[in-house]
XYZ file of C-alpha atoms in Angstrom:
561
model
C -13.905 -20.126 20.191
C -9.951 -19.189 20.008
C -8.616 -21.850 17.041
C -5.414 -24.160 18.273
C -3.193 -21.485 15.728
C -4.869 -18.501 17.678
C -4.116 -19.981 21.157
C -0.559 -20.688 19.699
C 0.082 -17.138 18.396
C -0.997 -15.761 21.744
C 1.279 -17.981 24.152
C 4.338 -16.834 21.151
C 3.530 -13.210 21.292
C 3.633 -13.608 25.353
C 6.641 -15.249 25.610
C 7.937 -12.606 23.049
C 6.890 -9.720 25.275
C 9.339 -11.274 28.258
C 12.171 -10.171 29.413
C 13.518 -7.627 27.061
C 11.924 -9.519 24.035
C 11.405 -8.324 20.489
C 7.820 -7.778 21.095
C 9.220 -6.565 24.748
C 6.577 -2.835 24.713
C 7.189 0.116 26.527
C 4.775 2.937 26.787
C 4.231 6.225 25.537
C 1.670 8.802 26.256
C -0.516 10.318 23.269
C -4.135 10.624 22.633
C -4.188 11.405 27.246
C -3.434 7.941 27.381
C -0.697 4.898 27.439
C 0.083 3.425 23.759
C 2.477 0.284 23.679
C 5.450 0.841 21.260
C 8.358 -2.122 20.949
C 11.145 -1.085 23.300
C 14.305 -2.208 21.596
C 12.902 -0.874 17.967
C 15.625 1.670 16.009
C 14.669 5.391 16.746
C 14.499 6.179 13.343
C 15.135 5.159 9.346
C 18.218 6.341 9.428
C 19.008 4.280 12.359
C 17.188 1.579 10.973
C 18.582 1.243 7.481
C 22.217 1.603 9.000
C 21.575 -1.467 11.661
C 20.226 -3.667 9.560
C 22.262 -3.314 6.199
C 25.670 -4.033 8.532
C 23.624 -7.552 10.408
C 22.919 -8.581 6.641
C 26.007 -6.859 4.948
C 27.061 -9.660 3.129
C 23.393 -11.323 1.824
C 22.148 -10.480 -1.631
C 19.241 -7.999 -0.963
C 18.227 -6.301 -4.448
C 17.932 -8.422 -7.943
C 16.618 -6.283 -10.554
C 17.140 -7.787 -13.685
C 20.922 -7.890 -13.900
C 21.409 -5.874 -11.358
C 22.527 -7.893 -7.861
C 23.306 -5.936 -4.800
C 24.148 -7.104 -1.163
C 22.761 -5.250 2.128
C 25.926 -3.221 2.364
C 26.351 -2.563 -1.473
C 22.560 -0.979 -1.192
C 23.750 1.093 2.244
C 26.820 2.255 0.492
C 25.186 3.741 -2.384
C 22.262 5.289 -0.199
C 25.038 6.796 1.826
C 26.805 8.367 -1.435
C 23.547 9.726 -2.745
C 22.535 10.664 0.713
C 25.488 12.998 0.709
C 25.199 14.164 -2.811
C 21.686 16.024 -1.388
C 23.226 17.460 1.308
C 26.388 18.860 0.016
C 25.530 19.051 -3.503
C 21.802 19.909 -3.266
C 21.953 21.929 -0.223
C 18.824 19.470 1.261
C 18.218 20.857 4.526
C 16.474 18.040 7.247
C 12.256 18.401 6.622
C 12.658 19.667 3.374
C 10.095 17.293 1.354
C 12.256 15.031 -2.053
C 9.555 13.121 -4.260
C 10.469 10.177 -5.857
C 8.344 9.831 -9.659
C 9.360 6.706 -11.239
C 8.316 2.900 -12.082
C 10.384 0.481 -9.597
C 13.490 -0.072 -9.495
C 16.545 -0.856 -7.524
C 17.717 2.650 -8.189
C 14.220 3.697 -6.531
C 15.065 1.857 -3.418
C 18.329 3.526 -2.975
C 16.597 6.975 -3.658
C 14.260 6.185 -1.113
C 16.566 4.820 1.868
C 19.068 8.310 0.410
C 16.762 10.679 1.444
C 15.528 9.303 4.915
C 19.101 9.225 5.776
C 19.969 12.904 4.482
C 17.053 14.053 7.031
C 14.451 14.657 3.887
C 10.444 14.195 4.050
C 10.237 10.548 1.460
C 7.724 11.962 -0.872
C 6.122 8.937 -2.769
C 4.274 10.288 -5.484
C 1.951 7.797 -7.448
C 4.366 6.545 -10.751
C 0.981 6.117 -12.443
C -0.816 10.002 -12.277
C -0.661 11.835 -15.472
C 1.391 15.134 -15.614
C -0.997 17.323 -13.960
C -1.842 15.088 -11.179
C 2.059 14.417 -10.706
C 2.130 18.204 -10.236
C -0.396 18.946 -8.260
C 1.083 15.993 -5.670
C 4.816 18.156 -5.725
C 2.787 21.214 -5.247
C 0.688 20.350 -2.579
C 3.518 19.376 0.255
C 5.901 21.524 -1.676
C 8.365 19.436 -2.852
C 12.115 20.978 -3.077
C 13.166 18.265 -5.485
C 12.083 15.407 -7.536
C 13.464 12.814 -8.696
C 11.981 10.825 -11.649
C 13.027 8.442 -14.573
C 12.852 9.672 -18.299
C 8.473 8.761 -18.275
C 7.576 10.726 -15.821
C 10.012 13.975 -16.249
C 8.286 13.590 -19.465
C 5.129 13.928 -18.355
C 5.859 16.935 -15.682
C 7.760 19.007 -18.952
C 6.299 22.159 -18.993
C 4.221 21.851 -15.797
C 4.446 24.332 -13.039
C 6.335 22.846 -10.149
C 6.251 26.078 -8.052
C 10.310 26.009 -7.868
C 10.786 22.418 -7.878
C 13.693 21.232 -9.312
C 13.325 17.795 -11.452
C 16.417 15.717 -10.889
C 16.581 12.758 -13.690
C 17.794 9.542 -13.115
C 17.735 5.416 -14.723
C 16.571 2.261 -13.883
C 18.068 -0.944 -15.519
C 22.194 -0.383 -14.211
C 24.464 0.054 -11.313
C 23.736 2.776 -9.039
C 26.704 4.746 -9.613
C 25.411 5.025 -13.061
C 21.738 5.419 -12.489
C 21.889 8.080 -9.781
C 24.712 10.333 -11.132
C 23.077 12.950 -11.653
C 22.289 13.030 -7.645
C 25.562 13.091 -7.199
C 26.476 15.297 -9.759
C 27.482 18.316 -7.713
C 29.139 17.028 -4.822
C 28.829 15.272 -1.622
C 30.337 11.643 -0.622
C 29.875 8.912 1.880
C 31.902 11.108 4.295
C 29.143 13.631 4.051
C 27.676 14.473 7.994
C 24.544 13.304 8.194
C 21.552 15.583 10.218
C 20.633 14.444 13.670
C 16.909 12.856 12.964
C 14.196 12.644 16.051
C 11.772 10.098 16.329
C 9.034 12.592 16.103
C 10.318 14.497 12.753
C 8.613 13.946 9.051
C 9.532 10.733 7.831
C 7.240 9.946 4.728
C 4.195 11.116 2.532
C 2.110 8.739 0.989
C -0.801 9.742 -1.158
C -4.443 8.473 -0.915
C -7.384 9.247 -2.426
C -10.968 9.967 -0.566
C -14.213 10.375 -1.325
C -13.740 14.483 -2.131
C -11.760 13.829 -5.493
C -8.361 15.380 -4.648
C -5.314 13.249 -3.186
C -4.145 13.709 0.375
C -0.355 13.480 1.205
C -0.854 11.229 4.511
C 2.740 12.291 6.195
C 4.141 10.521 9.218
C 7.232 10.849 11.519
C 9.939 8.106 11.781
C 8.698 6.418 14.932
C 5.589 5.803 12.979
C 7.030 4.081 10.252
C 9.891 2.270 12.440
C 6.952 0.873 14.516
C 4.272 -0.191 11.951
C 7.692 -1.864 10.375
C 8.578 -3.396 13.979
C 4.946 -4.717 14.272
C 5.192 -6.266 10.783
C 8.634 -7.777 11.520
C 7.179 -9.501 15.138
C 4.155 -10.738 13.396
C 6.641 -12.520 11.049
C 9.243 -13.357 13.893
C 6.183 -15.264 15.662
C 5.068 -17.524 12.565
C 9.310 -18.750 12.276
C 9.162 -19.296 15.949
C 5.970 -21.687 15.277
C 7.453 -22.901 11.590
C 10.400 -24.549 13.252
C 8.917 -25.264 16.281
C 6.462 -27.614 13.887
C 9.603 -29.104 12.462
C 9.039 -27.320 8.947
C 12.030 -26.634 6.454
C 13.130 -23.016 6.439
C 14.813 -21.271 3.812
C 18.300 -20.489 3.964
C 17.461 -16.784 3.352
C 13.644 -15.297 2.977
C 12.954 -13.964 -0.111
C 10.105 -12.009 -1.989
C 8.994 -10.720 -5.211
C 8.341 -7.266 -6.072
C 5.192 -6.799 -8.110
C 3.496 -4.040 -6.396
C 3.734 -0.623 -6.881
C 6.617 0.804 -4.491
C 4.438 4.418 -4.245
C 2.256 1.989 -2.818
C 2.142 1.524 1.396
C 1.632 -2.694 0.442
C 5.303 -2.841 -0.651
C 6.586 0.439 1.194
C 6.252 -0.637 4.735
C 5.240 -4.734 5.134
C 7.316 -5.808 1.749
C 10.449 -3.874 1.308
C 11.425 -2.084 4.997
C 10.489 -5.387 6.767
C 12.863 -6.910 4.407
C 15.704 -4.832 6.246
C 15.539 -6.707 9.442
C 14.518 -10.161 8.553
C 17.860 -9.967 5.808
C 15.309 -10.617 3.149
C 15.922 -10.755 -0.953
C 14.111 -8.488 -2.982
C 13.820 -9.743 -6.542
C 11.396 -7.089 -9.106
C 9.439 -8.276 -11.670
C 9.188 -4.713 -13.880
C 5.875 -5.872 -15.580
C 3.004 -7.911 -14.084
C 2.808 -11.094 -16.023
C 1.820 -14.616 -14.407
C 4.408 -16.756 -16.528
C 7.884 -14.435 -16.076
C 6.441 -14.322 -12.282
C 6.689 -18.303 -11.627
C 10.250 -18.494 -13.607
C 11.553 -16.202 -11.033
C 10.074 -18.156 -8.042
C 11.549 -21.047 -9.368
C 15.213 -19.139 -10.084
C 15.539 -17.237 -7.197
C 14.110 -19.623 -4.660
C 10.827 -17.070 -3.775
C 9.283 -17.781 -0.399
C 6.797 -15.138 -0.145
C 4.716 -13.693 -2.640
C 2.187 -10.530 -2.062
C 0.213 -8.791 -4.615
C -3.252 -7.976 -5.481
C -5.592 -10.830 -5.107
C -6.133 -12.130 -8.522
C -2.494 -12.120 -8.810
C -1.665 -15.067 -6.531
C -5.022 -16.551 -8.195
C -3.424 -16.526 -11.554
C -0.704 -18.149 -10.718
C -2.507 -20.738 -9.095
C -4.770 -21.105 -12.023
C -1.749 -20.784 -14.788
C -2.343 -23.565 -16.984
C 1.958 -23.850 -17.352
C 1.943 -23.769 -13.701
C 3.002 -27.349 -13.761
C 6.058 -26.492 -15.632
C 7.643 -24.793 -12.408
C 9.013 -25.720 -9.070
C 7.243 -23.294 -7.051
C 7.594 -25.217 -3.716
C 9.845 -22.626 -2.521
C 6.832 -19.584 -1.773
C 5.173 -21.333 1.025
C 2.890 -18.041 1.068
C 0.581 -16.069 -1.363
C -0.782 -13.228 0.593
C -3.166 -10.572 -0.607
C -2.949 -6.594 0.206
C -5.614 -3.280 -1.235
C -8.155 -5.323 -1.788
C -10.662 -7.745 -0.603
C -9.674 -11.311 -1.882
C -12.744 -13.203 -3.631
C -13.784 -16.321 -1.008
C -13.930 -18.376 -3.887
C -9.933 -17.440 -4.419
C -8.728 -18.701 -0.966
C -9.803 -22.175 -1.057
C -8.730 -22.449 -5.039
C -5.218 -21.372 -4.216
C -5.371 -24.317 -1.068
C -5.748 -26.876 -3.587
C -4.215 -25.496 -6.753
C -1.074 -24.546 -4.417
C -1.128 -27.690 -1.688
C 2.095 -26.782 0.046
C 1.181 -22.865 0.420
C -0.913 -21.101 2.215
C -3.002 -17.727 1.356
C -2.829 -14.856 3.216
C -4.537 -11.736 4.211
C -3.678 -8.647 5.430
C -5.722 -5.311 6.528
C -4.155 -2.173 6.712
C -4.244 1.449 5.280
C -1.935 4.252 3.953
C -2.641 6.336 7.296
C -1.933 2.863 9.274
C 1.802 2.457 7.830
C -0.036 -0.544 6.543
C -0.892 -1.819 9.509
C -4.089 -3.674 11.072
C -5.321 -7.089 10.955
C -3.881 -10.305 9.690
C -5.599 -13.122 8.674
C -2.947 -16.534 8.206
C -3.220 -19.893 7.371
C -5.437 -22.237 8.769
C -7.572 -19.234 10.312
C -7.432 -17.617 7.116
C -9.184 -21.396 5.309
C -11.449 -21.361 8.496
C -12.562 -17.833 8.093
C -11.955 -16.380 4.355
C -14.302 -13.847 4.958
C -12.504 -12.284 7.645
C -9.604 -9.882 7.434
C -8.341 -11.267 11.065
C -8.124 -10.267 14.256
C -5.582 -6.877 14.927
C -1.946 -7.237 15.329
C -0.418 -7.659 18.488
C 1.064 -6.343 20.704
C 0.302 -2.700 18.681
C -2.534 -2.518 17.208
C -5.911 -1.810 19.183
C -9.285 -2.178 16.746
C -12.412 -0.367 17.397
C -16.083 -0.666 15.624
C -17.631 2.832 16.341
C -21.033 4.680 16.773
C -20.784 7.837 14.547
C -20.260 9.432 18.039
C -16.765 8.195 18.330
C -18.691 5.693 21.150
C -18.179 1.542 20.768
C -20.876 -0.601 19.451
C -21.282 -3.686 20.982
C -20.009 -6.633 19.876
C -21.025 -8.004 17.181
C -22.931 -4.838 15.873
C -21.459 -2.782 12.772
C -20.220 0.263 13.046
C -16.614 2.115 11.294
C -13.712 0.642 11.810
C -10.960 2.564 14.046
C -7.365 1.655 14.045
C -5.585 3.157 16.940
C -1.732 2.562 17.359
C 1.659 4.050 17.733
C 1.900 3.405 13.495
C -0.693 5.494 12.820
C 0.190 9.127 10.186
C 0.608 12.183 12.162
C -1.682 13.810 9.517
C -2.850 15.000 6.049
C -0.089 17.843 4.478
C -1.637 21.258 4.746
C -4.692 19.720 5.078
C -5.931 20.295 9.023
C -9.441 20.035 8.212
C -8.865 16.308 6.746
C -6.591 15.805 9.620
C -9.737 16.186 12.198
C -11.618 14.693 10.528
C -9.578 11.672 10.396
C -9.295 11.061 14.469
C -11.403 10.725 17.298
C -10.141 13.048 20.306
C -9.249 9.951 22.137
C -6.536 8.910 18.965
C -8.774 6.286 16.681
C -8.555 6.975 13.235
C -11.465 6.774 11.187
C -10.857 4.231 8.168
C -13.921 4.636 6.480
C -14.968 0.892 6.326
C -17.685 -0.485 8.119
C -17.313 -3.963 9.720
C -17.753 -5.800 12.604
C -16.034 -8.192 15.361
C -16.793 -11.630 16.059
C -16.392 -13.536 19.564
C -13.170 -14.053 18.354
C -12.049 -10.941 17.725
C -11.999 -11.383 13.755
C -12.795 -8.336 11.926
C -15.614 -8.747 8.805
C -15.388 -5.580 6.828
C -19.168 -5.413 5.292
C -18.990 -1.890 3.309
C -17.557 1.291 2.600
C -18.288 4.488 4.145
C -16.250 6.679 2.050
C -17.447 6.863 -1.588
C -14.113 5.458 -2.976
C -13.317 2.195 -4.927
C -10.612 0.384 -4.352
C -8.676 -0.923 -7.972
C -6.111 -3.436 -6.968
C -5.473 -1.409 -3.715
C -5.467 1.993 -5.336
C -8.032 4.672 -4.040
C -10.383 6.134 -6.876
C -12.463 8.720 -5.787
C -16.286 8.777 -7.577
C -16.192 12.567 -7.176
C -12.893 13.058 -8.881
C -14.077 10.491 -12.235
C -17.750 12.323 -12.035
C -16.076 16.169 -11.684
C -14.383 15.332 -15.413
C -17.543 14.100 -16.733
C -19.430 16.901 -15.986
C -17.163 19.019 -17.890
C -18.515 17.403 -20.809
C -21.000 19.727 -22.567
C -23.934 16.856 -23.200
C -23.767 15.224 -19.596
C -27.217 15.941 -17.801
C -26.210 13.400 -14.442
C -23.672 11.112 -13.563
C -23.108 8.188 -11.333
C -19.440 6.464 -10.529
C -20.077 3.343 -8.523
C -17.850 0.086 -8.297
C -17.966 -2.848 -10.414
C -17.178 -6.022 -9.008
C -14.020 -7.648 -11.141
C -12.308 -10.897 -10.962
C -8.987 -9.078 -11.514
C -9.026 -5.916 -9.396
C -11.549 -6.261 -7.191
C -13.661 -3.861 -8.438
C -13.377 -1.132 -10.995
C -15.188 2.332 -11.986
C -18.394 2.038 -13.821
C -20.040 5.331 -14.904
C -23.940 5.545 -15.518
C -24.839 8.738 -17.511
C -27.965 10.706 -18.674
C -27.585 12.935 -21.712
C -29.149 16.366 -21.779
C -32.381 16.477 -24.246
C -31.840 16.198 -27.279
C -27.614 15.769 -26.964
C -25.841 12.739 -27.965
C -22.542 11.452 -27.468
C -21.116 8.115 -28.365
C -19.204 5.795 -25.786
C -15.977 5.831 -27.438
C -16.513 9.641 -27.042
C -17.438 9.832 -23.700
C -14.609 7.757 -23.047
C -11.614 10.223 -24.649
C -12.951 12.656 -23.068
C -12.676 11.078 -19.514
C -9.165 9.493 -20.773
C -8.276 13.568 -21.429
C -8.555 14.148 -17.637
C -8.454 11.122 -15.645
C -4.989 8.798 -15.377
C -5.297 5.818 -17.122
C -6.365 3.390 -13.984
C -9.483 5.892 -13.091
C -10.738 5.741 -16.306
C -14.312 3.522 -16.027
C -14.419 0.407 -17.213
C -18.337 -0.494 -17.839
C -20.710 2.566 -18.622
C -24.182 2.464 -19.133
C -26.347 5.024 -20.567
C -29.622 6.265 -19.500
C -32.331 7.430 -21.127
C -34.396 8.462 -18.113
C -33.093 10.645 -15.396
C -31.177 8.750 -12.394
C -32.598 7.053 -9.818
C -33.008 9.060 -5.969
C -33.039 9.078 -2.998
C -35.663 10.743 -0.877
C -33.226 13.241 -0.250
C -32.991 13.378 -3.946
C -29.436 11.994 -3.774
C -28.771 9.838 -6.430
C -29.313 6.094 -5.656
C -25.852 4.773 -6.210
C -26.991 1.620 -3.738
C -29.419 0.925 -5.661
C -27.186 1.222 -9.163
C -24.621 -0.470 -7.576
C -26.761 -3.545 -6.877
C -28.638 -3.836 -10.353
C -25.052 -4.085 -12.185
C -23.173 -6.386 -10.051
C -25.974 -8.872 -9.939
């Protein structure tokens, strides 16, 4: 039955809903059928940034290592470098900008810049080798990028099909950092394009089971609404907070350890923090220690990261050395979380709580949510969907419902979800039932409570601390190499990660090949966080299936017991 925090979220959502509220919906027709959207949301980023950034003008917003910026000091540089691509650059609205770089406050700025110079945010993974960097520009046709001194490095030489590289820093005041943006014209007095809800907004890139990255692109009402939903959820857990008499914060604030290519800290972490006037403070480099001396300095009240990361901090044996009463919640994003974690984090951490969330690139990061006492009660669970957007569906592989309590793959329909993959309408079909669920890939099912239990994967894809690794990409390399007979990529369970690759090989007769061999060569084609982990050798062929596939359940299980 409904828990006493379920029954309280509902009756808060409700009341929310009322009379022009901020979870007040309206509806719009798509799919031949009525999807709820929030009524009073922004139109569009532009919109969006602009609002927000003049209701929190005067609160600190970005801390990157000396670097401290308020809401309107962060708008006002946007705005310059947003007219520096426009009148210097000649970026017409639609035309796609990638951004190649570590993170940054000078990446944020880049970011909000091009959304509000009409430009297609192309987020290309800071952590792809050269070639993969390329093929990512290539593939949506990027007009520029713009990267720090690494990654321009690693695109020298590459063909970028007319893509300009634009270089800029990290580490110092915008007007430093981007002036090469702004190199050749343009101001803050620069006109700005009209933007529609319904043009390009963003590309993210994810990885499925066939090897080569999709760019997942949505328009702005997509993002502005999975944002909206994100901001509600959080509007309805202060509305209970102080209703319980708890002590708020005079300004939320968050760390930034995640990957901003990522969707985890594009859409839930840093464009939430627009509306709800939170700080952003970066930690460049993950490490448990510098982590708690920044919760402790700047007051952190919410922490997100991959699961072992809140787990090490629990676990830290200096964690006694820090006031970390101030981040009242640890929540976990791309992966699973271990069971074992939640409860250790309860008692380690006795005046936080962990949290869950469930969402996907092609969701805008949005899903399920699984918070506090639930979350203890049911650690297994991923939660129940998101209200008042989000509608969850566990399907036949007809497209039809399974009933409940059955397993079947997971479908997320909402207003949030991508419009499709870039140049890619096969994918894109794929993707969507006719009637407007998209196809995640996981298999799960619902309880009488409406809490979704992911149970496996569909897609052959492992999940590294919420990065996408396709098998078929890591086995397509290892075939290249001249003495591999068969090959089998499967995920390895890790207290870190989550899982990582693991590679089981078979040599042709009378070849041989060393590990630390086998392992250059992979390291040759493969960025550095595909690259297995574990490998076993062989010396029989593989395992199959009666349809001579190769048994990868069956590998799977003998090295993860």
């Amino acid at each position: 039955m409904p828990s006493m925090l379920d029954m309280a979220i509902d009756a808060t959502v409700s009341r929310m809903m009322q009379d022009d509220g901020p979870l007040a919906v309206k509806m719009i027709r798509k799919w031949d059928r009525d999807i709820p959207m929030i009524a009073n949301a922004p139109a569009d980023l532009a919109q969006y940034y602009a609002y927000f950034c003049n209701m929190h003008a005067d609160k600190e917003f970005l801390i990157d290592g000396d670097i401290r910026l308020t809401f309107a000091q962060t708008y006002a540089a946007a705005r310059m470098v947003a007219g520096g691509l426009i009148e210097g650059y000649g970026l017409q609205k639609g035309e796609r900008v990638g951004i190649a770089a570590r993170n940054s406050a000078n990446w944020m700025i880049l970011n909000m810049a091009i959304s509000l110079a009409g430009g297609v945010s192309t987020l290309l993974n800071g952590w792809w080798n050269g070639a993969e960097l390329a093929d990512g520009i290539t593939m949506v046709g990027c007009r520029y990028v713009l990267a720090d001194e690494e990654r321009a490095a690693r695109l020298n030489g590459a063909d970028l099909d007319g893509c300009e590289v634009i270089m800029f820093e990290h580490g110092c005041d915008p007007a430093q950092g981007l002036a090469n943006v702004m190199a050749k014209g343009g101001s803050a007095e620069t006109p700005l394009p009209e933007i529609l809800p319904t043009d390009n907004a963003t590309i993210l890139y994810t990885s499925g089971s066939t090897g080569r990255s999709k760019g997942a692109y949505s328009d702005h009402r997509a993002v502005v609404q999975g944002t909206m939903s994100y901001v509600g959820q959080t509007l309805v857990f202060l509305e209970l907070l102080t209703a319980s008499g708890a002590d708020m914060p005079e300004q939320p604030s968050a760390l930034v350890n995640v990957p901003l290519f990522h969707v985890t800290a594009a859409v839930p972490l840093v464009l939430q923090s627009f509306a709800i006037g939170r700080k952003l403070v970066l930690l460049p480099k993950w490490d448990a220690e510098h982590a708690m001396q920044l919760i402790e300095k700047e007051k952190i009240s919410y922490f997100v990261g991959v699961p072992l990361m809140s787990y090490e901090i629990a676990t830290h044996p200096n964690r006694d050395k820090y006031d970390l009463t101030s981040c009242t919640g640890f929540a976990a994003g791309g992966a699973p979380r271990p069971v074992e974690h939640v409860k250790r984090i309860r008692t380690e951490l006795p005046h936080a709580f962990p949290l869950l969330g469930y969402g996907l690139t092609e969701t805008n990061g949005v899903g399920c949510g699984n918070f506090t006492e639930n979350y203890l009660a049911k650690p297994e669970s991923t939660g129940p969907a998101t209200k008042p957007l989000v509608e969850l569906g566990i399907l036949d592989d007809d497209g039809n419902a399974v009933p409940q309590g059955e397993r079947g793959e997971v479908g997320i329909r909402s207003i949030a979800n991508f419009t499709g993959y870039w140049n890619n309408p096969d994918a894109t079909e794929a993707a969507f039932t006719a009637d407007g669920w998209f196809l995640t890939g996981d298999i799960g099912y619902v309880d009488e409570d409406g809490y979704l239990f992911i149970v496996d994967r569909k897609k052959d894809i492992i999940i590294r601390g919420g990065e996408n690794i396709s098998c078929a990409e890591i086995e397509a390399v290892a075939y290249a190499h001249d003495d591999i007979a068969e090959i089998a990529v499967i995920g390895i369970d890790d207290d870190r990660f989550g899982e990582v690759p693991g590679i089981v090989y078979h040599l042709k007769k009378g070849r041989d090949v060393t590990e630390d061999a086998f392992k250059r060569h992979l390291e040759k084609g493969l960025a550095p966080f595909k690259v297995p982990v574990h490998y076993w050798r062989w010396d029989e062929p593989l395992p199959r299936l009666g349809t001579q596939k190769i048994d990868r359940v069956k590998l799977k299980a003998k090295y993860n017991s």
